[in-house]
Amino acid sequence: ELKVEQNPLFLSMQEGKNYTIYCNYSTTSDRLYWYRQDPGKSLESLFVLLSNGAVKQEGRLMASLDTKARLSTLHITAAVHDLSATYFCAVVGGTSYGKLTFGQGTILTVHP
Amino acid sequence: DSGVTQTPKHLITATGQRVTLRCSPRSGDLSVYWYQQSLDQGLQFLIQYYNGEERAKGNILERFSAQQFPDLHSELNLSSLELGDSALYFCASSGGQGGRHTIYFGEGSWLTVV
């Protein structure tokens, strides 16, 4: 059974600082997603990582994928308050590309 | 706005009742997925349909069923509702233009069972 674990689960950051969220998964997969969720809202797609060594960046967020280590990272650069949200990684399991197994989520709070 | 439309947004119903959640996928998307988000279980995949046919099944209870119609909209039927079914139910879609790998989520339907 595919398991996805994120750490940390809670992250309190100061504005301007850098930090990384880690996503480990238990079985082979070549497709990993990062989503952002504001409280009570939908899941906003941030990145889709499709191959080993894939790196994608958007604004202050950068995601990478190491399929051999079964690890993805979401790096936050110079955090700002607007980045406060819950971040989920999700991994494709099996042959259905829509069958995502989600991590527990990382609740990020950015303080002034 | 992801382009995935879900109705109703909020629903309160009593135990033992049956409800239907509706989803319209993004234009051109053939795949529709249903997910459940609750505090104790997190985000869980329920079921996928592709162009009207069931493609994959997850942790969907026997009391729940879904279908996708010829116009590609989908419905999730929840019956004999229990308190534990209270959750946020998401529909998602993919497979159309604008990034076929991306899976787009709707705003969700909040279900409260009392």
Coordinates of N, CA and C in Angstrom, one line a residue:
Chain A
E1 N 0.8 -1.2 0.0 CA 0.0 0.0 0.0 C 0.9 1.3 0.0
L2 N 0.6 2.2 -0.9 CA 1.3 3.4 -1.0 C 1.1 4.3 0.2
K3 N 2.2 4.7 0.8 CA 2.1 5.7 1.9 C 2.9 6.9 1.6
V4 N 2.3 8.1 1.9 CA 3.0 9.3 1.7 C 3.1 10.1 3.0
E5 N 4.3 10.5 3.3 CA 4.5 11.2 4.6 C 5.2 12.6 4.3
Q6 N 4.6 13.5 5.0 CA 5.2 14.9 4.9 C 5.8 15.3 6.2
N7 N 6.8 16.1 6.1 CA 7.3 16.7 7.4 C 8.0 18.0 7.0
P8 N 7.8 19.0 7.9 CA 7.0 18.9 9.1 C 5.5 19.0 8.9
L9 N 4.7 18.7 9.8 CA 3.3 18.8 9.7 C 2.9 20.3 10.0
F10 N 3.6 20.9 10.9 CA 3.3 22.3 11.2 C 4.6 23.1 11.0
L11 N 4.5 24.2 10.4 CA 5.7 25.0 10.2 C 5.4 26.5 10.4
S12 N 6.0 27.1 11.4 CA 5.8 28.5 11.7 C 7.1 29.2 11.3
M13 N 7.0 30.1 10.3 CA 8.1 30.8 9.8 C 8.0 32.3 9.9
Q14 N 9.2 32.9 10.0 CA 9.2 34.4 9.9 C 9.3 34.8 8.5
E15 N 8.7 36.0 8.2 CA 8.8 36.5 6.8 C 10.3 36.7 6.5
G16 N 10.6 36.4 5.3 CA 12.0 36.6 4.8 C 12.9 35.4 4.9
K17 N 12.4 34.4 5.7 CA 13.2 33.2 5.9 C 12.9 32.1 4.8
N18 N 13.9 31.2 4.8 CA 13.7 30.0 3.8 C 13.4 28.8 4.6
Y19 N 12.7 27.9 4.0 CA 12.5 26.6 4.6 C 12.1 25.6 3.6
T20 N 12.1 24.3 3.9 CA 11.8 23.2 3.0 C 10.8 22.2 3.7
I21 N 9.8 21.8 2.9 CA 8.9 20.8 3.3 C 9.3 19.5 2.5
Y22 N 9.3 18.4 3.2 CA 9.7 17.1 2.6 C 8.5 16.2 2.5
C23 N 8.6 15.5 1.4 CA 7.5 14.5 1.1 C 8.2 13.2 0.7
N24 N 8.0 12.2 1.5 CA 8.5 10.8 1.3 C 7.4 9.9 0.9
Y25 N 7.6 9.0 0.0 CA 6.6 8.0 -0.4 C 7.2 6.6 -0.5
S26 N 6.3 5.7 -0.3 CA 6.8 4.3 0.0 C 7.0 3.4 -1.2
T27 N 6.4 3.6 -2.3 CA 6.5 2.8 -3.5 C 6.9 3.6 -4.7
T28 N 7.3 2.9 -5.7 CA 7.8 3.6 -6.9 C 6.6 4.4 -7.6
S29 N 6.9 5.6 -7.9 CA 6.0 6.4 -8.7 C 6.8 7.4 -9.4
D30 N 6.3 7.8 -10.6 CA 7.0 8.8 -11.4 C 6.2 10.0 -11.6
R31 N 5.2 10.2 -10.7 CA 4.4 11.4 -10.9 C 4.0 11.9 -9.5
L32 N 4.3 13.2 -9.2 CA 4.1 13.7 -7.9 C 3.5 15.1 -8.1
Y33 N 2.5 15.4 -7.2 CA 1.8 16.7 -7.3 C 2.0 17.5 -6.0
W34 N 2.1 18.8 -6.1 CA 2.0 19.7 -4.9 C 0.8 20.5 -5.1
Y35 N 0.0 20.6 -4.0 CA -1.2 21.5 -3.9 C -1.1 22.4 -2.7
R36 N -1.8 23.5 -2.9 CA -2.0 24.4 -1.8 C -3.5 24.5 -1.5
Q37 N -3.8 24.6 -0.1 CA -5.2 24.7 0.3 C -5.3 25.8 1.3
D38 N -6.1 26.8 1.1 CA -6.5 27.7 2.1 C -7.6 27.2 2.9
P39 N -7.8 27.6 4.2 CA -8.8 27.0 5.0 C -10.2 27.0 4.4
G40 N -10.8 25.8 4.3 CA -12.2 25.7 3.8 C -12.3 25.8 2.3
K41 N -11.1 25.9 1.6 CA -11.2 26.2 0.2 C -10.7 24.9 -0.6
S42 N -10.7 25.2 -1.9 CA -10.3 24.1 -2.8 C -8.8 23.8 -2.8
L43 N -8.4 22.8 -3.5 CA -7.0 22.5 -3.7 C -6.5 23.2 -5.0
E44 N -5.5 24.0 -4.8 CA -4.9 24.7 -5.9 C -3.6 24.0 -6.4
S45 N -3.6 23.6 -7.7 CA -2.4 22.9 -8.2 C -1.2 23.9 -8.2
L46 N -0.1 23.4 -7.6 CA 1.1 24.2 -7.7 C 2.1 23.6 -8.7
F47 N 2.4 22.4 -8.6 CA 3.4 21.7 -9.4 C 3.0 20.3 -9.8
V48 N 3.4 19.9 -10.9 CA 3.3 18.5 -11.3 C 4.7 18.1 -11.7
L49 N 5.3 17.1 -11.0 CA 6.6 16.6 -11.3 C 6.6 15.3 -11.9
L50 N 7.1 15.1 -13.1 CA 6.9 13.9 -13.9 C 8.1 13.0 -14.1
S51 N 9.2 13.4 -13.6 CA 10.4 12.5 -13.9 C 11.4 12.8 -12.8
N52 N 12.3 11.8 -12.7 CA 13.4 11.9 -11.8 C 14.3 13.2 -12.1
G53 N 14.6 13.9 -11.0 CA 15.4 15.1 -11.2 C 14.6 16.4 -11.7
A54 N 13.3 16.2 -11.8 CA 12.4 17.3 -12.2 C 12.5 18.4 -11.2
V55 N 12.6 19.7 -11.6 CA 12.6 20.8 -10.8 C 11.7 21.9 -11.4
K56 N 10.8 22.4 -10.6 CA 9.9 23.5 -11.1 C 9.9 24.6 -10.1
Q57 N 9.8 25.8 -10.6 CA 9.7 27.0 -9.7 C 8.6 27.9 -10.2
E58 N 8.0 28.5 -9.2 CA 7.0 29.5 -9.4 C 7.0 30.5 -8.3
G59 N 7.5 31.7 -8.6 CA 7.6 32.7 -7.5 C 8.6 32.2 -6.4
R60 N 8.1 32.2 -5.2 CA 9.0 31.9 -4.1 C 9.0 30.4 -3.8
L61 N 8.3 29.6 -4.6 CA 8.2 28.2 -4.3 C 9.0 27.4 -5.4
M62 N 9.7 26.4 -5.0 CA 10.4 25.5 -5.9 C 10.3 24.1 -5.4
A63 N 9.9 23.2 -6.4 CA 9.7 21.8 -6.0 C 10.6 21.0 -6.9
S64 N 11.1 19.9 -6.2 CA 11.9 18.9 -6.9 C 11.5 17.5 -6.6
L65 N 12.0 16.6 -7.5 CA 11.6 15.2 -7.3 C 12.8 14.3 -7.5
D66 N 13.0 13.4 -6.6 CA 14.1 12.4 -6.7 C 13.4 11.0 -6.5
T67 N 13.1 10.4 -7.7 CA 12.3 9.1 -7.7 C 13.1 8.0 -7.1
K68 N 14.5 8.1 -7.1 CA 15.3 7.0 -6.6 C 15.2 7.0 -5.0
A69 N 15.2 8.2 -4.5 CA 15.1 8.3 -3.0 C 13.6 8.4 -2.6
R70 N 12.7 8.4 -3.5 CA 11.3 8.5 -3.3 C 11.0 9.7 -2.4
L71 N 11.5 10.9 -2.8 CA 11.5 12.1 -2.1 C 11.2 13.3 -3.0
S72 N 10.3 14.1 -2.5 CA 10.1 15.4 -3.1 C 10.3 16.5 -2.1
T73 N 10.8 17.6 -2.5 CA 10.9 18.8 -1.6 C 10.2 20.0 -2.2
L74 N 9.6 20.8 -1.3 CA 9.0 22.1 -1.7 C 9.8 23.1 -0.9
H75 N 10.6 23.9 -1.6 CA 11.4 24.9 -0.9 C 10.7 26.3 -1.0
I76 N 10.7 26.9 0.1 CA 10.1 28.3 0.2 C 11.3 29.3 0.4
T77 N 11.3 30.2 -0.5 CA 12.4 31.3 -0.4 C 11.8 32.6 0.1
A78 N 12.4 33.2 1.1 CA 12.0 34.5 1.5 C 10.5 34.6 1.7
A79 N 10.0 33.8 2.7 CA 8.6 33.6 2.9 C 7.9 35.0 3.1
V80 N 6.6 35.1 2.6 CA 5.8 36.2 2.9 C 4.5 35.7 3.4
H81 N 3.7 36.6 4.1 CA 2.5 36.2 4.8 C 1.5 35.5 3.9
D82 N 1.4 35.9 2.6 CA 0.5 35.3 1.6 C 0.7 33.8 1.4
L83 N 1.9 33.3 1.8 CA 2.1 31.9 1.6 C 1.5 31.0 2.7
S84 N 1.0 31.7 3.7 CA 0.4 30.9 4.8 C -0.8 30.1 4.2
A85 N -0.7 28.8 4.4 CA -1.7 27.8 3.8 C -1.3 26.4 4.3
T86 N -2.1 25.5 3.8 CA -1.7 24.1 4.0 C -1.2 23.5 2.7
Y87 N -0.1 22.9 2.7 CA 0.5 22.3 1.5 C 0.5 20.8 1.5
F88 N 0.0 20.2 0.4 CA -0.1 18.8 0.3 C 0.8 18.3 -0.9
C89 N 1.4 17.2 -0.6 CA 2.0 16.5 -1.8 C 1.1 15.3 -2.0
A90 N 1.1 14.8 -3.2 CA 0.3 13.7 -3.6 C 1.0 12.9 -4.6
V91 N 0.9 11.6 -4.5 CA 1.7 10.7 -5.4 C 0.7 9.8 -6.1
V92 N 1.0 9.5 -7.4 CA 0.2 8.6 -8.2 C 0.5 7.2 -7.8
G93 N -0.6 6.4 -7.5 CA -0.4 5.0 -7.2 C -1.1 4.2 -8.2
G94 N -0.5 3.1 -8.6 CA -1.2 2.2 -9.5 C -1.2 2.7 -11.0
T95 N -2.1 2.3 -11.7 CA -2.1 2.6 -13.2 C -3.0 3.8 -13.5
S96 N -3.8 4.2 -12.5 CA -4.7 5.3 -12.7 C -4.0 6.6 -12.3
Y97 N -3.8 7.5 -13.3 CA -3.1 8.7 -13.0 C -3.8 9.7 -12.1
G98 N -5.1 9.4 -11.9 CA -5.9 10.3 -11.1 C -6.0 9.8 -9.7
K99 N -5.5 8.6 -9.4 CA -5.7 8.0 -8.1 C -4.5 8.5 -7.3
L100 N -4.7 9.7 -6.6 CA -3.7 10.3 -5.8 C -3.7 9.8 -4.4
T101 N -2.6 9.5 -3.8 CA -2.5 9.3 -2.4 C -1.8 10.6 -1.8
F102 N -2.5 11.2 -0.9 CA -2.1 12.5 -0.3 C -1.3 12.3 0.9
G103 N -0.3 13.2 1.2 CA 0.3 13.3 2.5 C -0.6 13.9 3.4
Q104 N -0.2 14.0 4.7 CA -1.1 14.6 5.7 C -1.3 16.1 5.6
G105 N -0.4 16.7 4.9 CA -0.5 18.2 4.7 C 0.5 18.9 5.7
T106 N 1.1 20.0 5.3 CA 1.9 20.8 6.2 C 1.2 22.1 6.3
I107 N 0.9 22.5 7.5 CA 0.3 23.8 7.8 C 1.4 24.8 8.0
L108 N 1.4 25.7 7.1 CA 2.5 26.8 7.1 C 1.9 28.1 7.5
T109 N 2.5 28.7 8.5 CA 2.1 30.0 9.0 C 3.3 30.9 8.9
V110 N 3.2 32.0 8.2 CA 4.3 32.9 8.1 C 3.9 34.2 8.9
H111 N 4.8 34.5 9.8 CA 4.7 35.6 10.8 C 5.5 36.8 10.3
P112 N 5.0 38.0 10.6 CA 5.7 39.2 10.2 C 7.0 39.3 11.0
Chain B
D1 N -10.3 30.2 -10.3 CA -11.4 29.3 -10.7 C -10.8 28.2 -11.5
S2 N -10.9 26.9 -11.0 CA -10.4 25.8 -11.7 C -11.2 25.4 -12.9
G3 N -12.4 25.8 -13.0 CA -13.3 25.3 -14.1 C -14.1 24.1 -13.7
V4 N -13.8 23.5 -12.6 CA -14.6 22.4 -12.1 C -15.7 22.9 -11.2
T5 N -17.0 22.6 -11.5 CA -18.1 23.1 -10.8 C -18.8 22.0 -10.0
Q6 N -19.0 22.4 -8.7 CA -19.7 21.4 -7.8 C -20.9 22.0 -7.2
T7 N -21.9 21.3 -7.1 CA -23.1 21.7 -6.3 C -23.7 20.5 -5.5
P8 N -24.3 20.8 -4.4 CA -24.4 22.1 -3.7 C -23.0 22.4 -3.0
K9 N -22.9 23.6 -2.6 CA -21.6 24.0 -1.8 C -21.7 23.5 -0.4
H10 N -22.9 23.6 0.2 CA -23.1 23.2 1.6 C -24.4 22.4 1.6
L11 N -24.4 21.4 2.5 CA -25.6 20.5 2.6 C -25.6 20.0 4.1
I12 N -26.7 20.1 4.7 CA -26.9 19.6 6.0 C -28.1 18.6 5.9
T13 N -27.9 17.4 6.4 CA -28.9 16.4 6.3 C -28.9 15.5 7.6
A14 N -29.9 14.7 7.7 CA -30.0 13.8 8.9 C -29.4 12.4 8.6
T15 N -29.1 11.8 9.7 CA -28.6 10.4 9.6 C -29.7 9.5 8.9
G16 N -29.2 8.6 8.1 CA -30.1 7.7 7.4 C -30.6 8.2 6.1
Q17 N -30.4 9.5 5.8 CA -30.8 10.1 4.5 C -29.9 9.8 3.4
R18 N -30.3 10.2 2.2 CA -29.5 10.1 1.0 C -29.3 11.4 0.3
V19 N -28.1 11.7 -0.2 CA -27.9 12.9 -0.9 C -27.1 12.6 -2.2
T20 N -27.2 13.6 -3.1 CA -26.5 13.5 -4.4 C -25.7 14.8 -4.6
L21 N -24.4 14.6 -4.8 CA -23.5 15.7 -5.1 C -23.2 15.7 -6.6
R22 N -23.2 16.8 -7.2 CA -23.0 17.0 -8.6 C -21.8 17.7 -9.0
C23 N -21.2 17.2 -10.1 CA -19.9 17.8 -10.6 C -19.9 18.0 -12.1
S24 N -19.5 19.2 -12.5 CA -19.3 19.4 -13.9 C -17.8 19.6 -14.1
P25 N -17.1 18.7 -14.9 CA -15.7 18.9 -15.1 C -15.3 20.1 -16.0
R26 N -14.1 20.3 -16.0 CA -13.6 21.4 -16.9 C -13.9 21.0 -18.4
S27 N -14.1 22.0 -19.2 CA -14.5 21.7 -20.6 C -13.4 20.9 -21.2
G28 N -13.8 19.8 -21.8 CA -12.8 19.0 -22.5 C -12.2 17.9 -21.7
D29 N -12.4 17.9 -20.4 CA -11.8 16.9 -19.5 C -12.7 15.6 -19.5
L30 N -12.1 14.5 -19.7 CA -12.9 13.2 -19.8 C -12.9 12.5 -18.5
S31 N -11.9 12.7 -17.7 CA -11.8 12.0 -16.4 C -12.3 12.9 -15.3
V32 N -13.1 12.2 -14.4 CA -13.6 12.8 -13.2 C -13.3 12.0 -12.0
Y33 N -12.9 12.6 -11.0 CA -12.5 11.9 -9.7 C -13.3 12.5 -8.6
W34 N -13.5 11.7 -7.6 CA -14.1 12.1 -6.3 C -13.2 11.8 -5.2
Y35 N -13.0 12.8 -4.3 CA -12.2 12.7 -3.1 C -13.0 13.1 -1.9
Q36 N -12.7 12.6 -0.8 CA -13.3 12.9 0.5 C -12.2 13.5 1.4
Q37 N -12.5 14.7 2.0 CA -11.5 15.2 3.0 C -12.2 15.4 4.3
S38 N -11.6 14.7 5.3 CA -12.1 14.8 6.7 C -10.9 15.0 7.6
L39 N -11.2 15.4 8.8 CA -10.2 15.7 9.8 C -9.4 14.4 10.2
D40 N -10.2 13.3 10.3 CA -9.5 12.1 10.8 C -8.9 11.3 9.7
Q41 N -9.4 11.3 8.5 CA -8.9 10.5 7.4 C -8.1 11.3 6.4
G42 N -8.1 12.6 6.5 CA -7.3 13.4 5.5 C -8.0 13.3 4.1
L43 N -7.3 13.5 3.1 CA -7.8 13.4 1.7 C -7.7 12.0 1.2
Q44 N -8.8 11.5 0.8 CA -8.9 10.1 0.3 C -9.6 10.0 -1.1
F45 N -9.0 9.3 -1.9 CA -9.5 9.0 -3.3 C -10.7 8.1 -3.1
L46 N -11.8 8.4 -3.8 CA -13.0 7.5 -3.8 C -13.1 6.7 -5.0
I47 N -13.2 7.5 -6.2 CA -13.5 6.8 -7.4 C -13.2 7.7 -8.6
Q48 N -12.9 7.0 -9.7 CA -12.6 7.7 -11.0 C -13.5 7.2 -12.1
Y49 N -13.9 8.1 -12.9 CA -14.6 7.8 -14.2 C -13.9 8.4 -15.3
Y50 N -13.9 7.7 -16.4 CA -13.3 8.2 -17.6 C -14.3 8.0 -18.8
N51 N -14.8 9.1 -19.3 CA -15.7 9.0 -20.4 C -16.9 8.1 -20.2
G52 N -17.4 8.1 -19.0 CA -18.6 7.4 -18.7 C -18.3 6.0 -18.0
E53 N -17.1 5.6 -18.0 CA -16.8 4.3 -17.5 C -16.0 4.4 -16.2
E54 N -16.3 3.5 -15.2 CA -15.5 3.5 -14.0 C -14.1 3.0 -14.3
R55 N -13.1 3.8 -13.8 CA -11.7 3.5 -14.2 C -10.9 3.0 -13.0
A56 N -11.2 3.6 -11.8 CA -10.4 3.2 -10.6 C -11.3 3.4 -9.4
K57 N -11.1 2.5 -8.4 CA -11.9 2.6 -7.2 C -10.9 2.7 -6.0
G58 N -11.3 3.5 -5.1 CA -10.5 3.7 -3.8 C -11.3 3.2 -2.6
N59 N -11.1 4.0 -1.6 CA -11.8 3.6 -0.3 C -13.2 4.1 -0.3
I60 N -14.0 3.7 -1.3 CA -15.4 4.1 -1.3 C -16.3 3.1 -0.7
L61 N -17.1 3.6 0.2 CA -18.0 2.7 1.0 C -19.1 2.1 0.0
E62 N -19.7 1.0 0.4 CA -20.7 0.4 -0.4 C -22.0 1.2 -0.4
R63 N -22.1 2.1 0.6 CA -23.3 3.0 0.7 C -23.2 4.1 -0.3
F64 N -22.0 4.3 -0.9 CA -21.7 5.4 -1.8 C -21.7 4.8 -3.2
S65 N -22.1 5.6 -4.2 CA -22.0 5.2 -5.6 C -21.8 6.4 -6.4
A66 N -21.3 6.2 -7.6 CA -21.1 7.4 -8.5 C -21.4 7.0 -9.9
Q67 N -21.6 7.9 -10.8 CA -21.7 7.7 -12.2 C -21.3 8.9 -13.0
Q68 N -20.9 8.7 -14.2 CA -20.6 9.8 -15.1 C -21.6 9.7 -16.3
F69 N -22.2 10.8 -16.7 CA -23.2 10.8 -17.7 C -22.6 11.1 -19.1
P70 N -23.3 10.9 -20.1 CA -22.8 11.2 -21.5 C -22.3 12.6 -21.7
D71 N -22.9 13.6 -21.0 CA -22.4 14.9 -21.1 C -21.1 15.2 -20.2
L72 N -20.7 14.1 -19.6 CA -19.4 14.0 -18.7 C -19.6 14.6 -17.3
H73 N -20.8 15.1 -17.0 CA -20.9 15.5 -15.6 C -21.1 14.2 -14.8
S74 N -20.8 14.4 -13.5 CA -20.8 13.2 -12.6 C -21.6 13.5 -11.4
E75 N -22.1 12.4 -10.8 CA -22.8 12.5 -9.5 C -22.3 11.5 -8.6
L76 N -22.2 11.9 -7.3 CA -21.8 11.0 -6.2 C -23.0 10.9 -5.3
N77 N -23.5 9.7 -5.2 CA -24.7 9.4 -4.3 C -24.2 8.8 -3.0
L78 N -24.7 9.4 -1.9 CA -24.3 8.9 -0.6 C -25.6 8.5 0.1
S79 N -25.7 7.3 0.6 CA -27.0 6.9 1.2 C -26.7 6.3 2.6
S80 N -27.9 6.1 3.3 CA -27.8 5.7 4.7 C -26.7 6.4 5.5
L81 N -26.8 7.7 5.4 CA -25.8 8.6 5.9 C -25.6 8.4 7.4
E82 N -24.3 8.5 7.8 CA -23.9 8.4 9.2 C -23.2 9.6 9.5
L83 N -23.1 9.9 10.9 CA -22.4 11.1 11.3 C -21.0 11.2 10.7
G84 N -20.3 10.0 10.6 CA -18.9 10.0 10.2 C -18.8 10.3 8.7
D85 N -19.9 10.4 8.0 CA -19.8 10.8 6.6 C -19.6 12.3 6.4
S86 N -19.8 13.0 7.5 CA -19.6 14.5 7.4 C -18.2 14.8 6.9
A87 N -18.1 15.5 5.9 CA -16.8 15.8 5.3 C -16.9 16.8 4.1
L88 N -15.8 17.1 3.6 CA -15.7 18.0 2.4 C -15.5 17.0 1.2
Y89 N -16.4 17.0 0.2 CA -16.3 16.1 -0.9 C -15.8 16.9 -2.1
F90 N -14.7 16.5 -2.7 CA -14.2 17.2 -3.8 C -14.4 16.4 -5.1
C91 N -14.7 17.1 -6.2 CA -14.6 16.5 -7.5 C -13.4 17.1 -8.2
A92 N -12.8 16.4 -9.0 CA -11.6 16.8 -9.8 C -11.7 16.3 -11.2
S93 N -11.0 17.0 -12.1 CA -11.0 16.5 -13.5 C -9.7 16.7 -14.1
S94 N -9.5 16.0 -15.2 CA -8.2 16.1 -15.9 C -8.4 15.5 -17.3
G95 N -7.4 15.7 -18.1 CA -7.4 15.0 -19.4 C -7.7 15.9 -20.6
G96 N -8.0 17.1 -20.3 CA -8.3 18.0 -21.4 C -7.1 18.9 -21.7
Q97 N -7.4 20.0 -22.3 CA -6.3 20.9 -22.7 C -5.8 21.7 -21.5
G98 N -4.7 22.4 -21.7 CA -4.2 23.3 -20.6 C -3.4 22.5 -19.6
G99 N -2.7 21.4 -20.0 CA -1.9 20.7 -19.1 C -2.6 19.4 -18.8
R100 N -2.4 18.3 -19.6 CA -3.2 17.1 -19.4 C -2.8 16.4 -18.2
H101 N -1.6 16.7 -17.6 CA -1.2 16.0 -16.4 C -1.8 16.6 -15.1
T102 N -2.2 17.9 -15.2 CA -2.7 18.5 -14.1 C -4.1 18.1 -13.7
I103 N -4.4 17.9 -12.4 CA -5.7 17.5 -11.9 C -6.2 18.7 -11.2
Y104 N -7.4 19.1 -11.7 CA -8.0 20.4 -11.2 C -9.1 20.0 -10.2
F105 N -9.1 20.6 -9.1 CA -10.2 20.4 -8.1 C -11.2 21.5 -8.1
G106 N -12.5 21.0 -7.8 CA -13.6 22.0 -7.6 C -13.5 22.6 -6.2
E107 N -14.5 23.4 -5.9 CA -14.5 24.1 -4.6 C -15.0 23.2 -3.5
G108 N -15.6 22.1 -3.9 CA -16.0 21.1 -2.9 C -17.4 21.3 -2.4
S109 N -18.0 20.2 -1.9 CA -19.3 20.2 -1.3 C -19.2 19.8 0.2
W110 N -19.6 20.8 1.0 CA -19.5 20.5 2.5 C -20.8 19.7 2.9
L111 N -20.6 18.5 3.4 CA -21.7 17.7 3.9 C -21.6 17.6 5.4
T112 N -22.7 18.0 6.0 CA -22.8 17.8 7.5 C -24.0 16.9 7.7
V113 N -23.7 15.8 8.4 CA -24.8 14.9 8.8 C -25.1 15.0 10.3
V114 N -26.3 15.3 10.6 CA -26.7 15.6 12.0 C -27.6 14.5 12.5

